[in-house]
Structure formats: structure tokens, C-alpha cells
């Protein structure tokens, strides 16, 4: 794999570093596939400052209640574009009593009232339904899930927080600067046994840490694309999220056309390819034939190694991964990976799972059946589960015998459910090691709770190597090691009647008088204050990890059941990373309540006395008091807005960071009225400090490059420093000034 350190021109399909005679870089940038799609969806006057509207949207049952509640509070009366609501996350109905199914009933009633599309529980995982029914060449889809990626089907898809979807529901636009575009130039053909997850993990390993494609579009081109099936392309594409890119798009061809014909939507196809000359801001050249079977060790998809290399250096590599994981766990509990090395040098795995939008596809599961047919998973500790991505896929796998082959070998065949991807299904026992063809292996994504002494480890692998390991009784095995497997991919027949009989499609037919169904756990968003002229915040959590994931900010798993109840969910904020955060944030919120009641708390009075030493004269009646966190690089991972909204509900007013890991998280902070400050000198801050920001509202609205800040230490010491807010649109500045997106729409 080669990552170019300069821009690259694609000239008649061949990459080169210099422009052809008479061609300018500016003109050649218009030759990318991405440019044409973005231009078609831009409603603004400039291609540098995009103002986009999408063709459709999608959410699952972790996010749609909050989005609809936000849009309702902002004046929405019907869905102005097709909005798909799937129920593939919170479908364990025993968790939290009735509240998961209550959310599903809310969504069905909203589909009737506002004209939406409702996909019942266990019918399909979110991204598979959208691939099958909503994708189309040249389209754009916005989803409130970070893995909203349909680029392999010619659809630019973007995963964002719920606030961005609410904007579309009230007729506003998705605003951003024109992104960089990076060519992923594929050549060659994958070796037998090498699957899409192997290619994806190799790409993530090469791009995540160095930020090569961060907030950019990955555009897949080159002769190697033709050597990949549609399912294979989808499997690579969904993992582009883990590179921190913004979106993705692929050149389309007869394989893409066949996919749409199979799914009864031939009109959704059109050829997409770069112009004869196209300029890319970077280029990754990848010969697919060089990719090996991979494994991404705990606790990130980028910690990837060839399985061959891991097996040859098991002690060294597992010790390094174990040490890194234990540093990340912060001493709460110890992960033991080295203990999985057997006396004979083999690595033992306790569990294998193939699931979701990345693993549960038709061809992946067919390959699993080919490998495990006639074999046995064994009757020891190892266990093996397979989750299909949709009921049409499930039906076809029943018809072609793949389900029978897997079950006959001792595997468990389950429903269409995303649970193993976020810690709500197939949770391993304490101390176990699980290999999974899912999208993430972040801390607690397997469902354990380090704060309670529980820890298990998850590594990511392709379905083929997981099946090879299962057939070998749980001993780690790369699919490329097998020499007796004949891979068969029976023709796929999509049965749309499965959806027609169960999916409610109310698009274009809203029923305004239809009553929304509210379960007892579904609550409105609490009101949030507008930004005052000055601001005082207290740092109540100080996180020095290189990266802080959204899963650490608000845990996944069973906590997701409470996502329709903002106050109850907020109790889980940072619970597995910093258990002191919630009580400390609540204490600061109580101080602001005292202030609003006309009483100046003694703790705040002391801070104001210290500030007077520098000549400041804070006006307590017009200076909000809020909490804040510092983290080096927060926001890697999920698009779910609750990572920000939970902080806001608890009185959060700001984040301080050296850098934000993703646009998604920063946008969520903005939409919830939390100032996303950048600090160049994090040493000026510490946990327990108060930070005074004089004139913050004026500086925000006037787009000042820097803002003055003063850290007031617990001992009365004062440290002056500056912060920045980075690039923002005028609307984003107004949202922050108004206090949150809901307030902004009420005021405008």
C-alpha cells in the first residue's frame, strides 16, 4: 500500500503526480465523482461553502426519538424527505422493561403522523435496508449512525448526530466547507480466503493514526474495483468510517447495475466514474492481491496485523496489545491476552461472532457456510454465532442451505440485530477473547463493565477467518491457511415481499391527526439557557488519553435503552471513564440554579474575588455557570448525539480540547449549545479549575480568531490563556449563542 504525500491527478484512469498540459488543479478537482454529487446537492451559491439537502435520511432506535422530539420542538409538521426508521439496536425487549418496544411504537406512530418509513424490529439492520431499498447512484443519504456508508452503491452517505437530521426535517441545510477528496486506487484481486474486512482493516491501519483521510471523501477507483462483488465492496465501504473520513464513493459498473436489478430498482443505476482528468488531494494505491487475512487487536480497528504475523510473534504482539489496552483501561481492571497463548504456541479464542452491516451480508455468510460445512465448532468453551443483515438475506440463506450448514456444525443462527457491534448481544464471559466481524472493538463494545471488575477482549476479523477458527475448535486460524475449501456463492434472489408485508411506508402520505404514542420513558428535551455575555465554567473531568471515544463519553450497551429519556440517560455520562463526572457536573448545575435564584454561592464568590485581582468585574446575574470537560482529542467513533447532549443536560457549557476527533462530535457539541474550544496550552488547565471567558458571546458572534480566558485555580492562582473556536458557519455561531438548536429554531 502506498500513500502519496502530494496531490495526484488521475489521467484516463492512471494516477500521476503532475497535471497534463493546459489543465489547472482547480478545473481538475471538478473531475472527481464526489464533486459532481456534491454540486448536485448544494443549494448554495458557492462550492467552497456547501449548503446541502439530502435525498433521504435514516435512523435506528437509539436515535430517532430524540431527533423527532427536536424537530417537533422546532416546528416540524411532516417529513419533507423520505425518513427510514429501523429497529435494530434496542430490540432486546427484556432490557429496561417496556421502554424499547415503547420507542418502536412511537416510531410507528411518527411514521403515520409525519409520513415516514418504519422497519419493524429484527427485520433488517439499518444500513442493509438502506442499501437494499434507498441507495442509488448519485444520491446522498444522511444517517444518525456513524456507519452510514453506501458509497459502493454510488451513494454518498454521511453519518452525523441527530441535530443535523433535525435540520433537514425543518427544511434547513447541512452546511460545511468543501471537503478534500482522496483516491483509493485499487488494483489486483484478493487471494482466496481474504475477505472485505481484511481489506478494510488494512486501510484503517494505514490511515487512522496519521489522519490521512480525516474529514475527507474516500473515492474508490481503479481496475481492481471490477474484481470485487457488490457485497465485497459494501463490506470494505462500511468500514471507511473507522478511518475518520467524512464520506465515501465508488466508481460504478455492471456489478453495481446487477445489484440494483436484483433488488428490483434498475432505475437507481447510472455509471459514475472520474472525468478523463481528475485531481485528488491524496491517493492510496492498494494492490488487493497483497492483502492478507487480518486481525485488529483490542481496543481499536486500527490496531491491525496480518494473522500470520500475530501467530509467528504471539507473545510479543499480544503483550504489547495487552499493555496498551490496560493503559487505556486506566487500572480499573486487567486484560489478559497473553494468557490465550496455549502451551503448544497456538492462540485460543473463546467466541466468534459474524454480525451486522459489515459481517452479516449474504456472501460473507455463504463463505462461512462453505468453510464450516461438515465440520464442528467443538463442545468446549468456544461458541459461534451468526446474525444476518436482513430478513431477505436470511430467507435466501435458508433456501440455499447455508443456515443448515452453520447450525449443523454447532453454530447459532440469530436474528437481524446490531447488538454485538455495540455491546448488547453475545457478551463474552469475564476474561474471554472474542473475534468478531463487526465494525468496532472499542472498550466495552463487547458488553463488559470494567468499573465492576468485568473485562473481556474483542478483536476484529473477517467472517472467513472466524469460520476457519470455528472449524478448528477455537484455535486462531486464518482462512488463507485452508486448502480444502471451495467457495460457492449461489445466485442471490431478493424477495421484496418480505418487506412489503411488514414495513410501513408512509412517505408522501402523512396523517396529521394521527396521535403519537408516548411510553412512560419518552420525555421532552429540557430547556437550555442562551449564552450570556460572559461565561464561567468549571472543569469537572480532565482526560489525558490520546483519544476519547464517544463510547467513553456515553457508554453503549444496555444504557441505550434510556436514550428517549434525556435526564435518565445523562446519569450514565462518562460512567465507565470518570464516575465522578456526573455528581461533579450536577454540583455545578446546582450552583447556577442558586445564581439564577438571586443567590451568589460562596464558591463562586471566591472565584469572582480572585478575578478582581486582574481587573475583571463579573456580573453574576448575567454570567451563566456551567461545567466543562477537557480531553486531548474527544469524539472518535459513534455519531450519536447523546455524547454531547448528556453533558448539556447536566449543565455542560463547553468542551476544551487540543483537537476534535471527528466533525460529527464537534457538530453535536455545537447543536447542543456547548462551545467546542481549542486550546494550544492544555497545561493551563486542570480538573477542578474554573475558567472565566469574558465577552464570549460578542467574540463568538463576531467570529474572533481568539478569545481570552482565565483559569482560576482552587488555591486562588490565576492563569491567563487563549482559546479558539475554529471555523464555523454563521448559523452555527447563532446556534451557540441561542443555547442549542431547538432554541435557534424557536428564535428564527
PDB file of C-alpha atoms in Angstrom, residues 320-548:
ATOM      1  CA  UNK A 320       2.122  -5.041  23.514  1.00  0.00           C
ATOM      2  CA  UNK A 321      -1.616  -5.060  22.811  1.00  0.00           C
ATOM      3  CA  UNK A 322      -2.361  -6.091  26.378  1.00  0.00           C
ATOM      4  CA  UNK A 323      -0.172  -3.332  27.804  1.00  0.00           C
ATOM      5  CA  UNK A 324      -1.800  -0.745  25.547  1.00  0.00           C
ATOM      6  CA  UNK A 325      -5.298  -1.922  26.464  1.00  0.00           C
ATOM      7  CA  UNK A 326      -4.543  -1.834  30.180  1.00  0.00           C
ATOM      8  CA  UNK A 327      -3.201   1.708  29.907  1.00  0.00           C
ATOM      9  CA  UNK A 328      -6.422   2.646  28.143  1.00  0.00           C
ATOM     10  CA  UNK A 329      -8.479   0.957  30.877  1.00  0.00           C
ATOM     11  CA  UNK A 330      -6.727   3.126  33.460  1.00  0.00           C
ATOM     12  CA  UNK A 331      -6.089   0.425  36.023  1.00  0.00           C
ATOM     13  CA  UNK A 332      -9.753  -0.364  36.664  1.00  0.00           C
ATOM     14  CA  UNK A 333      -9.225  -3.981  35.600  1.00  0.00           C
ATOM     15  CA  UNK A 334      -6.524  -6.002  33.847  1.00  0.00           C
ATOM     16  CA  UNK A 335      -6.985  -7.525  30.396  1.00  0.00           C
ATOM     17  CA  UNK A 336      -5.059 -10.764  29.826  1.00  0.00           C
ATOM     18  CA  UNK A 337      -4.311 -11.524  26.193  1.00  0.00           C
ATOM     19  CA  UNK A 338      -1.024 -13.333  26.704  1.00  0.00           C
ATOM     20  CA  UNK A 339      -2.895 -15.964  28.705  1.00  0.00           C
ATOM     21  CA  UNK A 340      -4.656 -17.000  25.485  1.00  0.00           C
ATOM     22  CA  UNK A 341      -1.398 -18.489  24.187  1.00  0.00           C
ATOM     23  CA  UNK A 342      -1.516 -22.260  24.702  1.00  0.00           C
ATOM     24  CA  UNK A 343       1.415 -24.445  25.693  1.00  0.00           C
ATOM     25  CA  UNK A 344       1.849 -25.503  22.070  1.00  0.00           C
ATOM     26  CA  UNK A 345       2.016 -21.844  20.952  1.00  0.00           C
ATOM     27  CA  UNK A 346      -1.429 -21.693  19.419  1.00  0.00           C
ATOM     28  CA  UNK A 347      -3.789 -18.819  20.312  1.00  0.00           C
ATOM     29  CA  UNK A 348      -7.142 -19.864  21.770  1.00  0.00           C
ATOM     30  CA  UNK A 349     -10.290 -17.835  21.167  1.00  0.00           C
ATOM     31  CA  UNK A 350     -13.431 -18.201  23.279  1.00  0.00           C
ATOM     32  CA  UNK A 351     -16.046 -16.808  20.939  1.00  0.00           C
ATOM     33  CA  UNK A 352     -16.668 -15.980  17.287  1.00  0.00           C
ATOM     34  CA  UNK A 353     -19.411 -13.637  16.017  1.00  0.00           C
ATOM     35  CA  UNK A 354     -20.352 -12.626  12.476  1.00  0.00           C
ATOM     36  CA  UNK A 355     -22.942  -9.863  12.506  1.00  0.00           C
ATOM     37  CA  UNK A 356     -24.416  -6.621  11.314  1.00  0.00           C
ATOM     38  CA  UNK A 357     -23.939  -4.338   8.338  1.00  0.00           C
ATOM     39  CA  UNK A 358     -20.314  -5.387   7.841  1.00  0.00           C
ATOM     40  CA  UNK A 359     -20.359  -9.086   8.719  1.00  0.00           C
ATOM     41  CA  UNK A 360     -23.888 -10.341   8.175  1.00  0.00           C
ATOM     42  CA  UNK A 361     -24.050  -9.945   4.396  1.00  0.00           C
ATOM     43  CA  UNK A 362     -25.133 -12.708   2.046  1.00  0.00           C
ATOM     44  CA  UNK A 363     -21.733 -13.527   0.561  1.00  0.00           C
ATOM     45  CA  UNK A 364     -19.960 -13.422   3.929  1.00  0.00           C
ATOM     46  CA  UNK A 365     -22.380 -15.924   5.429  1.00  0.00           C
ATOM     47  CA  UNK A 366     -22.219 -18.130   2.329  1.00  0.00           C
ATOM     48  CA  UNK A 367     -18.440 -18.201   2.768  1.00  0.00           C
ATOM     49  CA  UNK A 368     -18.874 -19.086   6.450  1.00  0.00           C
ATOM     50  CA  UNK A 369     -21.120 -21.998   5.445  1.00  0.00           C
ATOM     51  CA  UNK A 370     -18.614 -23.194   2.836  1.00  0.00           C
ATOM     52  CA  UNK A 371     -15.832 -23.263   5.435  1.00  0.00           C
ATOM     53  CA  UNK A 372     -17.743 -24.826   8.311  1.00  0.00           C
ATOM     54  CA  UNK A 373     -19.915 -27.292   6.375  1.00  0.00           C
ATOM     55  CA  UNK A 374     -19.450 -30.789   7.727  1.00  0.00           C
ATOM     56  CA  UNK A 375     -17.137 -29.561  10.489  1.00  0.00           C
ATOM     57  CA  UNK A 376     -17.715 -28.975  14.194  1.00  0.00           C
ATOM     58  CA  UNK A 377     -17.197 -25.947  16.430  1.00  0.00           C
ATOM     59  CA  UNK A 378     -16.453 -28.401  19.227  1.00  0.00           C
ATOM     60  CA  UNK A 379     -18.139 -28.780  22.592  1.00  0.00           C
ATOM     61  CA  UNK A 380     -15.588 -26.861  24.629  1.00  0.00           C
ATOM     62  CA  UNK A 381     -15.713 -23.228  25.700  1.00  0.00           C
ATOM     63  CA  UNK A 382     -15.681 -21.852  22.148  1.00  0.00           C
ATOM     64  CA  UNK A 383     -19.045 -20.641  20.817  1.00  0.00           C
ATOM     65  CA  UNK A 384     -20.026 -19.261  17.422  1.00  0.00           C
ATOM     66  CA  UNK A 385     -22.960 -17.033  16.392  1.00  0.00           C
ATOM     67  CA  UNK A 386     -24.081 -15.608  13.062  1.00  0.00           C
ATOM     68  CA  UNK A 387     -26.516 -12.709  12.584  1.00  0.00           C
ATOM     69  CA  UNK A 388     -27.830 -11.985   9.042  1.00  0.00           C
ATOM     70  CA  UNK A 389     -28.149  -8.355   7.988  1.00  0.00           C
ATOM     71  CA  UNK A 390     -31.746  -8.517   6.738  1.00  0.00           C
ATOM     72  CA  UNK A 391     -34.680 -10.902   6.530  1.00  0.00           C
ATOM     73  CA  UNK A 392     -34.427 -11.140   2.722  1.00  0.00           C
ATOM     74  CA  UNK A 393     -30.820 -12.262   3.248  1.00  0.00           C
ATOM     75  CA  UNK A 394     -31.969 -14.685   5.961  1.00  0.00           C
ATOM     76  CA  UNK A 395     -34.645 -16.147   3.671  1.00  0.00           C
ATOM     77  CA  UNK A 396     -32.185 -16.771   0.849  1.00  0.00           C
ATOM     78  CA  UNK A 397     -29.692 -18.392   3.231  1.00  0.00           C
ATOM     79  CA  UNK A 398     -32.432 -20.718   4.423  1.00  0.00           C
ATOM     80  CA  UNK A 399     -33.306 -21.607   0.842  1.00  0.00           C
ATOM     81  CA  UNK A 400     -29.719 -22.342  -0.236  1.00  0.00           C
ATOM     82  CA  UNK A 401     -28.891 -24.418   2.843  1.00  0.00           C
ATOM     83  CA  UNK A 402     -26.285 -22.113   4.402  1.00  0.00           C
ATOM     84  CA  UNK A 403     -28.256 -21.832   7.651  1.00  0.00           C
ATOM     85  CA  UNK A 404     -28.471 -25.618   7.910  1.00  0.00           C
ATOM     86  CA  UNK A 405     -24.731 -25.986   7.321  1.00  0.00           C
ATOM     87  CA  UNK A 406     -23.878 -23.477  10.054  1.00  0.00           C
ATOM     88  CA  UNK A 407     -26.338 -24.849  12.601  1.00  0.00           C
ATOM     89  CA  UNK A 408     -25.306 -28.438  11.855  1.00  0.00           C
ATOM     90  CA  UNK A 409     -21.710 -27.513  12.691  1.00  0.00           C
ATOM     91  CA  UNK A 410     -22.734 -26.200  16.115  1.00  0.00           C
ATOM     92  CA  UNK A 411     -23.181 -22.542  15.207  1.00  0.00           C
ATOM     93  CA  UNK A 412     -26.070 -20.437  16.469  1.00  0.00           C
ATOM     94  CA  UNK A 413     -28.047 -18.565  13.822  1.00  0.00           C
ATOM     95  CA  UNK A 414     -29.699 -15.437  15.173  1.00  0.00           C
ATOM     96  CA  UNK A 415     -31.953 -12.540  14.136  1.00  0.00           C
ATOM     97  CA  UNK A 416     -31.152  -9.291  12.323  1.00  0.00           C
ATOM     98  CA  UNK A 417     -29.678  -7.303  15.206  1.00  0.00           C
ATOM     99  CA  UNK A 418     -26.769  -4.888  15.632  1.00  0.00           C
ATOM    100  CA  UNK A 419     -26.201  -5.846  19.276  1.00  0.00           C
ATOM    101  CA  UNK A 420     -22.750  -7.475  19.007  1.00  0.00           C
ATOM    102  CA  UNK A 421     -21.440  -4.273  17.437  1.00  0.00           C
ATOM    103  CA  UNK A 422     -22.222  -2.093  20.447  1.00  0.00           C
ATOM    104  CA  UNK A 423     -22.210  -4.379  23.456  1.00  0.00           C
ATOM    105  CA  UNK A 424     -25.801  -5.612  23.657  1.00  0.00           C
ATOM    106  CA  UNK A 425     -25.566  -9.146  22.338  1.00  0.00           C
ATOM    107  CA  UNK A 426     -23.346 -12.196  22.825  1.00  0.00           C
ATOM    108  CA  UNK A 427     -21.433 -10.616  25.708  1.00  0.00           C
ATOM    109  CA  UNK A 428     -18.483 -12.913  26.467  1.00  0.00           C
ATOM    110  CA  UNK A 429     -17.651 -14.108  29.950  1.00  0.00           C
ATOM    111  CA  UNK A 430     -15.166 -12.180  32.066  1.00  0.00           C
ATOM    112  CA  UNK A 431     -11.653 -12.763  30.746  1.00  0.00           C
ATOM    113  CA  UNK A 432     -12.750 -14.227  27.418  1.00  0.00           C
ATOM    114  CA  UNK A 433     -11.410 -13.351  23.973  1.00  0.00           C
ATOM    115  CA  UNK A 434     -13.927 -12.783  21.159  1.00  0.00           C
ATOM    116  CA  UNK A 435     -13.258 -12.451  17.430  1.00  0.00           C
ATOM    117  CA  UNK A 436     -15.920 -10.551  15.517  1.00  0.00           C
ATOM    118  CA  UNK A 437     -16.775  -9.448  12.025  1.00  0.00           C
ATOM    119  CA  UNK A 438     -18.395  -6.233  13.246  1.00  0.00           C
ATOM    120  CA  UNK A 439     -17.377  -2.614  12.851  1.00  0.00           C
ATOM    121  CA  UNK A 440     -15.761  -1.746  16.191  1.00  0.00           C
ATOM    122  CA  UNK A 441     -13.832  -3.206  19.119  1.00  0.00           C
ATOM    123  CA  UNK A 442     -13.752  -0.134  21.353  1.00  0.00           C
ATOM    124  CA  UNK A 443     -13.725  -0.548  25.157  1.00  0.00           C
ATOM    125  CA  UNK A 444     -16.955  -2.163  26.414  1.00  0.00           C
ATOM    126  CA  UNK A 445     -18.228  -2.827  22.897  1.00  0.00           C
ATOM    127  CA  UNK A 446     -18.489  -6.468  23.934  1.00  0.00           C
ATOM    128  CA  UNK A 447     -20.723  -5.540  26.866  1.00  0.00           C
ATOM    129  CA  UNK A 448     -18.370  -5.895  29.838  1.00  0.00           C
ATOM    130  CA  UNK A 449     -18.115  -3.297  32.622  1.00  0.00           C
ATOM    131  CA  UNK A 450     -14.543  -2.585  33.752  1.00  0.00           C
ATOM    132  CA  UNK A 451     -15.795  -0.405  36.624  1.00  0.00           C
ATOM    133  CA  UNK A 452     -17.408  -3.507  38.086  1.00  0.00           C
ATOM    134  CA  UNK A 453     -14.359  -5.712  37.591  1.00  0.00           C
ATOM    135  CA  UNK A 454     -15.562  -7.223  34.309  1.00  0.00           C
ATOM    136  CA  UNK A 455     -13.430  -7.253  31.185  1.00  0.00           C
ATOM    137  CA  UNK A 456     -13.355  -9.276  28.013  1.00  0.00           C
ATOM    138  CA  UNK A 457     -11.450  -8.597  24.819  1.00  0.00           C
ATOM    139  CA  UNK A 458     -12.654  -8.197  21.243  1.00  0.00           C
ATOM    140  CA  UNK A 459     -10.594  -8.452  18.082  1.00  0.00           C
ATOM    141  CA  UNK A 460     -11.971  -7.782  14.605  1.00  0.00           C
ATOM    142  CA  UNK A 461     -11.553 -10.358  11.843  1.00  0.00           C
ATOM    143  CA  UNK A 462     -13.214 -11.263   8.581  1.00  0.00           C
ATOM    144  CA  UNK A 463     -16.066 -13.779   8.608  1.00  0.00           C
ATOM    145  CA  UNK A 464     -13.944 -16.272   6.660  1.00  0.00           C
ATOM    146  CA  UNK A 465     -11.165 -16.402   9.225  1.00  0.00           C
ATOM    147  CA  UNK A 466     -13.701 -16.504  12.057  1.00  0.00           C
ATOM    148  CA  UNK A 467     -15.307 -19.529  10.411  1.00  0.00           C
ATOM    149  CA  UNK A 468     -11.880 -21.106   9.927  1.00  0.00           C
ATOM    150  CA  UNK A 469     -11.216 -20.598  13.631  1.00  0.00           C
ATOM    151  CA  UNK A 470     -14.598 -22.122  14.490  1.00  0.00           C
ATOM    152  CA  UNK A 471     -13.881 -25.132  12.299  1.00  0.00           C
ATOM    153  CA  UNK A 472     -10.581 -25.500  14.166  1.00  0.00           C
ATOM    154  CA  UNK A 473     -12.321 -25.656  17.539  1.00  0.00           C
ATOM    155  CA  UNK A 474     -11.476 -22.102  18.573  1.00  0.00           C
ATOM    156  CA  UNK A 475      -7.763 -22.024  17.741  1.00  0.00           C
ATOM    157  CA  UNK A 476      -6.959 -18.856  15.805  1.00  0.00           C
ATOM    158  CA  UNK A 477      -6.826 -19.721  12.108  1.00  0.00           C
ATOM    159  CA  UNK A 478      -6.630 -17.559   9.003  1.00  0.00           C
ATOM    160  CA  UNK A 479      -8.926 -18.568   6.177  1.00  0.00           C
ATOM    161  CA  UNK A 480      -5.933 -18.415   3.859  1.00  0.00           C
ATOM    162  CA  UNK A 481      -4.498 -21.424   5.714  1.00  0.00           C
ATOM    163  CA  UNK A 482      -7.316 -23.629   4.446  1.00  0.00           C
ATOM    164  CA  UNK A 483      -6.633 -25.539   1.260  1.00  0.00           C
ATOM    165  CA  UNK A 484      -9.750 -27.707   1.008  1.00  0.00           C
ATOM    166  CA  UNK A 485     -12.458 -25.051   0.761  1.00  0.00           C
ATOM    167  CA  UNK A 486     -14.435 -24.479  -2.403  1.00  0.00           C
ATOM    168  CA  UNK A 487     -16.092 -21.075  -2.148  1.00  0.00           C
ATOM    169  CA  UNK A 488     -19.552 -21.070  -3.686  1.00  0.00           C
ATOM    170  CA  UNK A 489     -21.767 -18.033  -3.981  1.00  0.00           C
ATOM    171  CA  UNK A 490     -25.220 -19.194  -5.064  1.00  0.00           C
ATOM    172  CA  UNK A 491     -27.133 -16.633  -7.086  1.00  0.00           C
ATOM    173  CA  UNK A 492     -28.974 -14.211  -4.827  1.00  0.00           C
ATOM    174  CA  UNK A 493     -32.709 -13.685  -5.243  1.00  0.00           C
ATOM    175  CA  UNK A 494     -34.070 -10.681  -3.369  1.00  0.00           C
ATOM    176  CA  UNK A 495     -37.602 -11.228  -2.090  1.00  0.00           C
ATOM    177  CA  UNK A 496     -39.066  -7.754  -1.639  1.00  0.00           C
ATOM    178  CA  UNK A 497     -42.328  -9.267  -0.440  1.00  0.00           C
ATOM    179  CA  UNK A 498     -40.648  -9.814   2.924  1.00  0.00           C
ATOM    180  CA  UNK A 499     -40.589  -6.027   3.320  1.00  0.00           C
ATOM    181  CA  UNK A 500     -43.868  -5.314   1.563  1.00  0.00           C
ATOM    182  CA  UNK A 501     -45.715  -7.462   4.085  1.00  0.00           C
ATOM    183  CA  UNK A 502     -44.161  -5.871   7.196  1.00  0.00           C
ATOM    184  CA  UNK A 503     -42.567  -2.453   6.542  1.00  0.00           C
ATOM    185  CA  UNK A 504     -44.857   0.555   6.883  1.00  0.00           C
ATOM    186  CA  UNK A 505     -44.133   3.090   4.129  1.00  0.00           C
ATOM    187  CA  UNK A 506     -45.965   6.342   4.719  1.00  0.00           C
ATOM    188  CA  UNK A 507     -43.680   8.557   2.651  1.00  0.00           C
ATOM    189  CA  UNK A 508     -45.729  11.201   0.918  1.00  0.00           C
ATOM    190  CA  UNK A 509     -48.857  10.294   2.893  1.00  0.00           C
ATOM    191  CA  UNK A 510     -48.661  11.947   6.316  1.00  0.00           C
ATOM    192  CA  UNK A 511     -51.647  11.650   8.647  1.00  0.00           C
ATOM    193  CA  UNK A 512     -51.525  14.912  10.674  1.00  0.00           C
ATOM    194  CA  UNK A 513     -54.277  13.829  13.067  1.00  0.00           C
ATOM    195  CA  UNK A 514     -52.581  10.547  13.941  1.00  0.00           C
ATOM    196  CA  UNK A 515     -51.641  10.568  17.633  1.00  0.00           C
ATOM    197  CA  UNK A 516     -48.048   9.952  18.666  1.00  0.00           C
ATOM    198  CA  UNK A 517     -47.666   7.100  21.151  1.00  0.00           C
ATOM    199  CA  UNK A 518     -45.552   8.078  24.136  1.00  0.00           C
ATOM    200  CA  UNK A 519     -44.277   5.437  26.511  1.00  0.00           C
ATOM    201  CA  UNK A 520     -43.507   6.474  30.103  1.00  0.00           C
ATOM    202  CA  UNK A 521     -39.778   6.698  29.321  1.00  0.00           C
ATOM    203  CA  UNK A 522     -40.149   9.137  26.407  1.00  0.00           C
ATOM    204  CA  UNK A 523     -39.507  12.653  27.658  1.00  0.00           C
ATOM    205  CA  UNK A 524     -39.122  16.051  26.044  1.00  0.00           C
ATOM    206  CA  UNK A 525     -35.737  17.744  25.927  1.00  0.00           C
ATOM    207  CA  UNK A 526     -35.221  20.014  28.952  1.00  0.00           C
ATOM    208  CA  UNK A 527     -34.884  23.716  28.209  1.00  0.00           C
ATOM    209  CA  UNK A 528     -31.379  25.082  27.775  1.00  0.00           C
ATOM    210  CA  UNK A 529     -30.116  28.622  28.532  1.00  0.00           C
ATOM    211  CA  UNK A 530     -28.864  31.044  25.922  1.00  0.00           C
ATOM    212  CA  UNK A 531     -25.221  32.051  26.075  1.00  0.00           C
ATOM    213  CA  UNK A 532     -24.648  35.073  28.302  1.00  0.00           C
ATOM    214  CA  UNK A 533     -22.200  37.903  27.590  1.00  0.00           C
ATOM    215  CA  UNK A 534     -19.615  36.286  29.881  1.00  0.00           C
ATOM    216  CA  UNK A 535     -19.310  32.639  30.915  1.00  0.00           C
ATOM    217  CA  UNK A 536     -17.870  30.816  33.906  1.00  0.00           C
ATOM    218  CA  UNK A 537     -17.242  27.088  33.610  1.00  0.00           C
ATOM    219  CA  UNK A 538     -15.715  24.535  35.925  1.00  0.00           C
ATOM    220  CA  UNK A 539     -13.589  21.673  34.606  1.00  0.00           C
ATOM    221  CA  UNK A 540     -15.207  18.583  36.117  1.00  0.00           C
ATOM    222  CA  UNK A 541     -13.370  15.919  34.115  1.00  0.00           C
ATOM    223  CA  UNK A 542      -9.817  16.076  32.776  1.00  0.00           C
ATOM    224  CA  UNK A 543      -8.956  13.266  30.361  1.00  0.00           C
ATOM    225  CA  UNK A 544      -5.395  12.917  29.104  1.00  0.00           C
ATOM    226  CA  UNK A 545      -5.842   9.844  26.888  1.00  0.00           C
ATOM    227  CA  UNK A 546      -4.643  10.372  23.308  1.00  0.00           C
ATOM    228  CA  UNK A 547      -8.219   9.849  22.095  1.00  0.00           C
ATOM    229  CA  UNK A 548     -11.566   9.769  23.905  1.00  0.00           C
TER     230      UNK A 548
END
